[in-house]
Short mmCIF file of C-alpha atoms in Angstrom, two decimals:
data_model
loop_
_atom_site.label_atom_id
_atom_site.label_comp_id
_atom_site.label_asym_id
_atom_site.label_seq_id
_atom_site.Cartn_x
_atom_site.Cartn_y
_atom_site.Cartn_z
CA UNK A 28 110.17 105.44 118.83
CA UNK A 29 108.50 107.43 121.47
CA UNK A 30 109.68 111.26 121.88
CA UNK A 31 108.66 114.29 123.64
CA UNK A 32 109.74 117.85 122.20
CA UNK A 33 108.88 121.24 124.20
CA UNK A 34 109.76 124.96 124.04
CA UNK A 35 113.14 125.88 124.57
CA UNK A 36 114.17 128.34 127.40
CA UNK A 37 115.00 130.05 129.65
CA UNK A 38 111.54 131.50 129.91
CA UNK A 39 112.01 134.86 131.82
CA UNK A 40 108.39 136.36 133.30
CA UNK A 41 107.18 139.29 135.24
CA UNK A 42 105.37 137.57 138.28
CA UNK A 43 101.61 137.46 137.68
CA UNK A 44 102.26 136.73 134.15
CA UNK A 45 100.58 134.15 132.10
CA UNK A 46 103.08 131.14 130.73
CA UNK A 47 102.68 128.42 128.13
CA UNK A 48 105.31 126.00 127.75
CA UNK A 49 104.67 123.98 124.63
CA UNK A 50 104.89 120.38 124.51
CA UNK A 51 104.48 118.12 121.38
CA UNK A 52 105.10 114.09 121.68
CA UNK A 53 105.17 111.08 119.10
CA UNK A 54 104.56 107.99 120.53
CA UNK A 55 102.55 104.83 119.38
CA UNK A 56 99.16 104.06 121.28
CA UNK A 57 97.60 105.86 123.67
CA UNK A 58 100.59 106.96 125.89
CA UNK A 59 100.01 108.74 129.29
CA UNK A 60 101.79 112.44 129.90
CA UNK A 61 102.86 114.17 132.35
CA UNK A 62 104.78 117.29 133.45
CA UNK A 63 107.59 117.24 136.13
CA UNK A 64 108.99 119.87 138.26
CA UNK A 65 112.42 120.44 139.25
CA UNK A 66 112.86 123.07 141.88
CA UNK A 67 116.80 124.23 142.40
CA UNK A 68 118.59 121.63 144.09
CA UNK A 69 115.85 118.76 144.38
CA UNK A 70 114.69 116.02 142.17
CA UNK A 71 111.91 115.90 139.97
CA UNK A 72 108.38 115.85 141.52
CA UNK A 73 105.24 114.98 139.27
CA UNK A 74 103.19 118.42 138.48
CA UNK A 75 100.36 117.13 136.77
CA UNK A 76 99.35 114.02 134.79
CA UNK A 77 96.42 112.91 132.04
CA UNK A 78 95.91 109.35 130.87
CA UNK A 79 93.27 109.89 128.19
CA UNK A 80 92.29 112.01 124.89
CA UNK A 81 91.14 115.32 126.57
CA UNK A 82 91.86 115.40 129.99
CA UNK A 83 93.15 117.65 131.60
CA UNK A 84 95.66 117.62 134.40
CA UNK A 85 95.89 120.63 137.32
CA UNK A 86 97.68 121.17 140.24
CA UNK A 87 99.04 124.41 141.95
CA UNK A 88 97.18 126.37 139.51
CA UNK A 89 99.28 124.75 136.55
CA UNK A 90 96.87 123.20 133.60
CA UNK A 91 97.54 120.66 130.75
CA UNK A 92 95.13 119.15 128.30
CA UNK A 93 95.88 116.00 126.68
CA UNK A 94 95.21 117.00 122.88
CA UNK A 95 95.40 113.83 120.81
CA UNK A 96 94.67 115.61 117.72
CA UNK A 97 97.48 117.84 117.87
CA UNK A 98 99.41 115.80 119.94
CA UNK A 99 100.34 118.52 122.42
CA UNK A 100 100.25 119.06 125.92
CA UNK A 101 100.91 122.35 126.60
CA UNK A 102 101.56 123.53 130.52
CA UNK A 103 99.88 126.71 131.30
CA UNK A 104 99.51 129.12 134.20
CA UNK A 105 96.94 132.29 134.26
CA UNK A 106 99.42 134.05 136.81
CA UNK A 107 102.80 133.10 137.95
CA UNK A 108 104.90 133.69 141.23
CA UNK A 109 108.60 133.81 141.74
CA UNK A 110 108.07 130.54 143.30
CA UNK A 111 107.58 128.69 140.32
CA UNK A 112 111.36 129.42 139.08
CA UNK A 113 112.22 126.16 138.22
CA UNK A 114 112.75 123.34 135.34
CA UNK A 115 109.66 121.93 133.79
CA UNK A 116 110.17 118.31 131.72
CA UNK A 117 107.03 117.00 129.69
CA UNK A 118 106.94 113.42 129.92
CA UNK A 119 105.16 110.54 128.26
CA UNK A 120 105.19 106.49 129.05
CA UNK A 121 103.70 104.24 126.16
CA UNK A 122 103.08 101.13 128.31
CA UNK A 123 100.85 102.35 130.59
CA UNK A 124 102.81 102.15 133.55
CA UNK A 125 106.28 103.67 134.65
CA UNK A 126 108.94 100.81 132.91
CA UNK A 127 109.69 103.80 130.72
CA UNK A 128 109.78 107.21 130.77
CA UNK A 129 110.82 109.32 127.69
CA UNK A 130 111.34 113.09 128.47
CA UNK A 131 111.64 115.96 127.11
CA UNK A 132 114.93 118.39 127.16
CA UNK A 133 113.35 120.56 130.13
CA UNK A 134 112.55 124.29 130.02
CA UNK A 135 113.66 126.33 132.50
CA UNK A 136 111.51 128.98 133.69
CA UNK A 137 112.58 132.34 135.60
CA UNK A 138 110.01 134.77 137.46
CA UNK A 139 111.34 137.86 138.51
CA UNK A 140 109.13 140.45 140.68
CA UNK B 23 105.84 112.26 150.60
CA UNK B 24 107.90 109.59 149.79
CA UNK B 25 112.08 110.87 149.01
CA UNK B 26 114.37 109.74 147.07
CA UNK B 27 117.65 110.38 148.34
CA UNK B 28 120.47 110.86 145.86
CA UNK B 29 124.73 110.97 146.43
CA UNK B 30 126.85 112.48 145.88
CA UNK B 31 125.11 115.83 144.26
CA UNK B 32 128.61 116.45 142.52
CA UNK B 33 131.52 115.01 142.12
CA UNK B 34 134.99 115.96 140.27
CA UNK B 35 137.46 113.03 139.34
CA UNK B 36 140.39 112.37 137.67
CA UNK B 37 140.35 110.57 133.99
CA UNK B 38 140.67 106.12 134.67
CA UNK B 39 139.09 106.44 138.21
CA UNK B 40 135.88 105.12 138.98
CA UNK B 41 132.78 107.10 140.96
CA UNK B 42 129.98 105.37 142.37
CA UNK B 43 126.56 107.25 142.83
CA UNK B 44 123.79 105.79 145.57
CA UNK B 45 120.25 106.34 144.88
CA UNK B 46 118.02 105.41 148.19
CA UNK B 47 114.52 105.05 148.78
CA UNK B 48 113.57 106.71 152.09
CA UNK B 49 110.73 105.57 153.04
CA UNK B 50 109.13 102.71 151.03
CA UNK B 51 110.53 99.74 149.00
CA UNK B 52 111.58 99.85 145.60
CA UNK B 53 111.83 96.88 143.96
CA UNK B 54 112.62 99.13 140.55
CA UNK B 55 114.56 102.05 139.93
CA UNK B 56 116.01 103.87 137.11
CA UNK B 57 118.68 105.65 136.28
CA UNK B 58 119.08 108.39 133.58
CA UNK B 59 121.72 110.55 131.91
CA UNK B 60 121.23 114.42 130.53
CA UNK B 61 123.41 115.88 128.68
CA UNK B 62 123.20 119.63 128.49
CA UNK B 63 119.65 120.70 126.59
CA UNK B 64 119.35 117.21 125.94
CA UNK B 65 116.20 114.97 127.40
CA UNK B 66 117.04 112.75 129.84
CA UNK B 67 117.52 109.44 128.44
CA UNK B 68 117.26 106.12 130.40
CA UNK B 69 120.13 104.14 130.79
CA UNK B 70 119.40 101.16 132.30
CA UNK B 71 116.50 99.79 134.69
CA UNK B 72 117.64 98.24 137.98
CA UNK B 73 115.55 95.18 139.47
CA UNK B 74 116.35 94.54 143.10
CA UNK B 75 117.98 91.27 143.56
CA UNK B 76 118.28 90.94 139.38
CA UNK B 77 120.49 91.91 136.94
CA UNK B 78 119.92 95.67 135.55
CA UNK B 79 118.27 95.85 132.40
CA UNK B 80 120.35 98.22 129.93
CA UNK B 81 119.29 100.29 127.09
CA UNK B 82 120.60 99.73 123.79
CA UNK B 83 123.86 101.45 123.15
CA UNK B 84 124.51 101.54 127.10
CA UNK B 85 127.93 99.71 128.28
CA UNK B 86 126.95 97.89 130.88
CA UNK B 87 130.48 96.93 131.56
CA UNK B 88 130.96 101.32 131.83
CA UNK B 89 127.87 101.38 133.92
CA UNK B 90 127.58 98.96 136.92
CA UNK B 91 124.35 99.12 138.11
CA UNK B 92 123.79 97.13 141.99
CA UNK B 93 120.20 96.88 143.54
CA UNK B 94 121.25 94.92 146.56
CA UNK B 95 118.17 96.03 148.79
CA UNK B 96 115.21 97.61 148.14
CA UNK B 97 116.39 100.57 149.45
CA UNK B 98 119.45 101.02 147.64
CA UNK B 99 120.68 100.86 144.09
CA UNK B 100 124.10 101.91 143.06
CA UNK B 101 125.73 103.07 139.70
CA UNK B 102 129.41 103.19 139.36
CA UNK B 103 131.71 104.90 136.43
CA UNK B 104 133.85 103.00 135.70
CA UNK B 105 137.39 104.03 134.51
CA UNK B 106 135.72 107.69 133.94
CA UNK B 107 136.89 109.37 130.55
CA UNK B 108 135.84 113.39 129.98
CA UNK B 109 133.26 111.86 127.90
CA UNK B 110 131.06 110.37 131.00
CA UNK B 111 130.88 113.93 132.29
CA UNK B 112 127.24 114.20 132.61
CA UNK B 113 124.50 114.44 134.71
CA UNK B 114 123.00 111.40 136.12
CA UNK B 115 119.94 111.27 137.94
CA UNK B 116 117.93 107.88 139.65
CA UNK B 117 113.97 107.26 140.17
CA UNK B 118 112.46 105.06 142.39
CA UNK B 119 109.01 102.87 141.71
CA UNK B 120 106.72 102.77 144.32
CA UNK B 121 103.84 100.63 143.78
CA UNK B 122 102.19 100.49 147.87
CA UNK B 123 99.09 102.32 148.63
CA UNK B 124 97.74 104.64 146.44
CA UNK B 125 98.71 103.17 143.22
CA UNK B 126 102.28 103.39 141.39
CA UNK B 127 104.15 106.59 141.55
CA UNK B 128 107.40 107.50 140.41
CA UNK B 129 109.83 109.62 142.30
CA UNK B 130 113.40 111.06 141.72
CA UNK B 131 116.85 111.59 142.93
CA UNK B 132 117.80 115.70 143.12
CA UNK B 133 120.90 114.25 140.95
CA UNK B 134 124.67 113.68 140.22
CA UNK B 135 126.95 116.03 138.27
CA UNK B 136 129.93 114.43 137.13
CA UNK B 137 133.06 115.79 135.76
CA UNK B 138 135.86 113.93 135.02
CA UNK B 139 139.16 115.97 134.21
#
């Protein structure tokens, strides 16, 4: 079946630093990813999404490129802010649509100033 | 944006009670909506998908007699513990499916953490 795995944390940075979180996925077909956010005390919001081999997803100054060769999807920042202390989940649907989402365990990521 | 309201955020109950968690759709209609379980550093794993005015659709190795899952409106779906053991303790969070303008988006609950003593 369908599975997502990514970096464990916490992930503690200096703000301004660059940060990777690593995501890897098995799934059959051509699955769509995505990475959700999950600020302290609210519910996951969509970061960033790619449907295709080689995409790449951006918002907020967060990257991902959809690497079907490697089957990664890494998230990636050039400089971070103590605003973006939160939980990151890498996600990935098989059907195309949102019947289901398979996650994976979340990273949590800590900038300090 | 379109919200997802979730209750309660946390909730603390005795062993053989039963808790029920509401998952509402603020501002659009939601004919879908899911509800998952994490365990800690654990993914969150589906549980079962609720269709309003439908039976829920449950994912293998899911009790739905444990789980009740009620999509009454398209506004509101419940689920409700049932005779909570410690084992339930978990943390349960819903998602609602919006497919209006702007093509089909997903958006979730801020959560439930139960603990059953």
């Amino acid at each position: 079946g369908d599975s997502v795995t990514q970096m464990e944390g916490p992930v503690t940075l200096s703000e301004e630093a660059f940060l990777t979180i690593n995501c890897t996925y098995t799934a059959t077909g051509y699955p769509s990813l995505f990475w959700y956010v999950q600020y302290p005390g609210e519910g996951l919001q969509l970061l960033l999404k790619a449907t295709k081999a080689d995409d790449k997803g951006s918002n907020k100054g967060f990257e991902a490129t959809y690497r079907k060769e490697t089957t990664s999807f890494h998230l990636e920042k050039g400089s971070v802010q103590v605003s973006d202390s939160a939980v990151y989940f890498c996600a990935l649907t098989s059907s195309g649509g949102y019947q289901k989402v398979t996650f994976g365990t979340g990273t949590k990521l800590q900038v300090i100033p | 944006g379109a919200v997802v309201s979730q209750h309660p955020s946390r909730v603390i109950c005795k062993s053989g009670t039963s808790v029920k968690i509401e998952c509402r759709s603020l501002d659009f209609q939601a004919t879908t909506m899911f509800w998952y379980r994490q365990f800690p550093k654990k993914s969150l794993m589906l549980m079962a998908t609720s269709n309003e005015g439908s039976k829920a659709t449950y994912e293998q190795g899911v009790e739905k007699d444990k789980f009740l899952i009620n999509h009454a409106s398209l506004t509101l779906s419940t689920l409700t513990v049932t005779s909570a053991h410690p084992e339930d303790s978990s943390f349960y969070i819903c998602s609602a499916r919006d497919t209006g303008d702007g093509g089909e988006k997903l958006f979730f609950g801020s959560g439930t953490q139960l603990s059953v003593l």
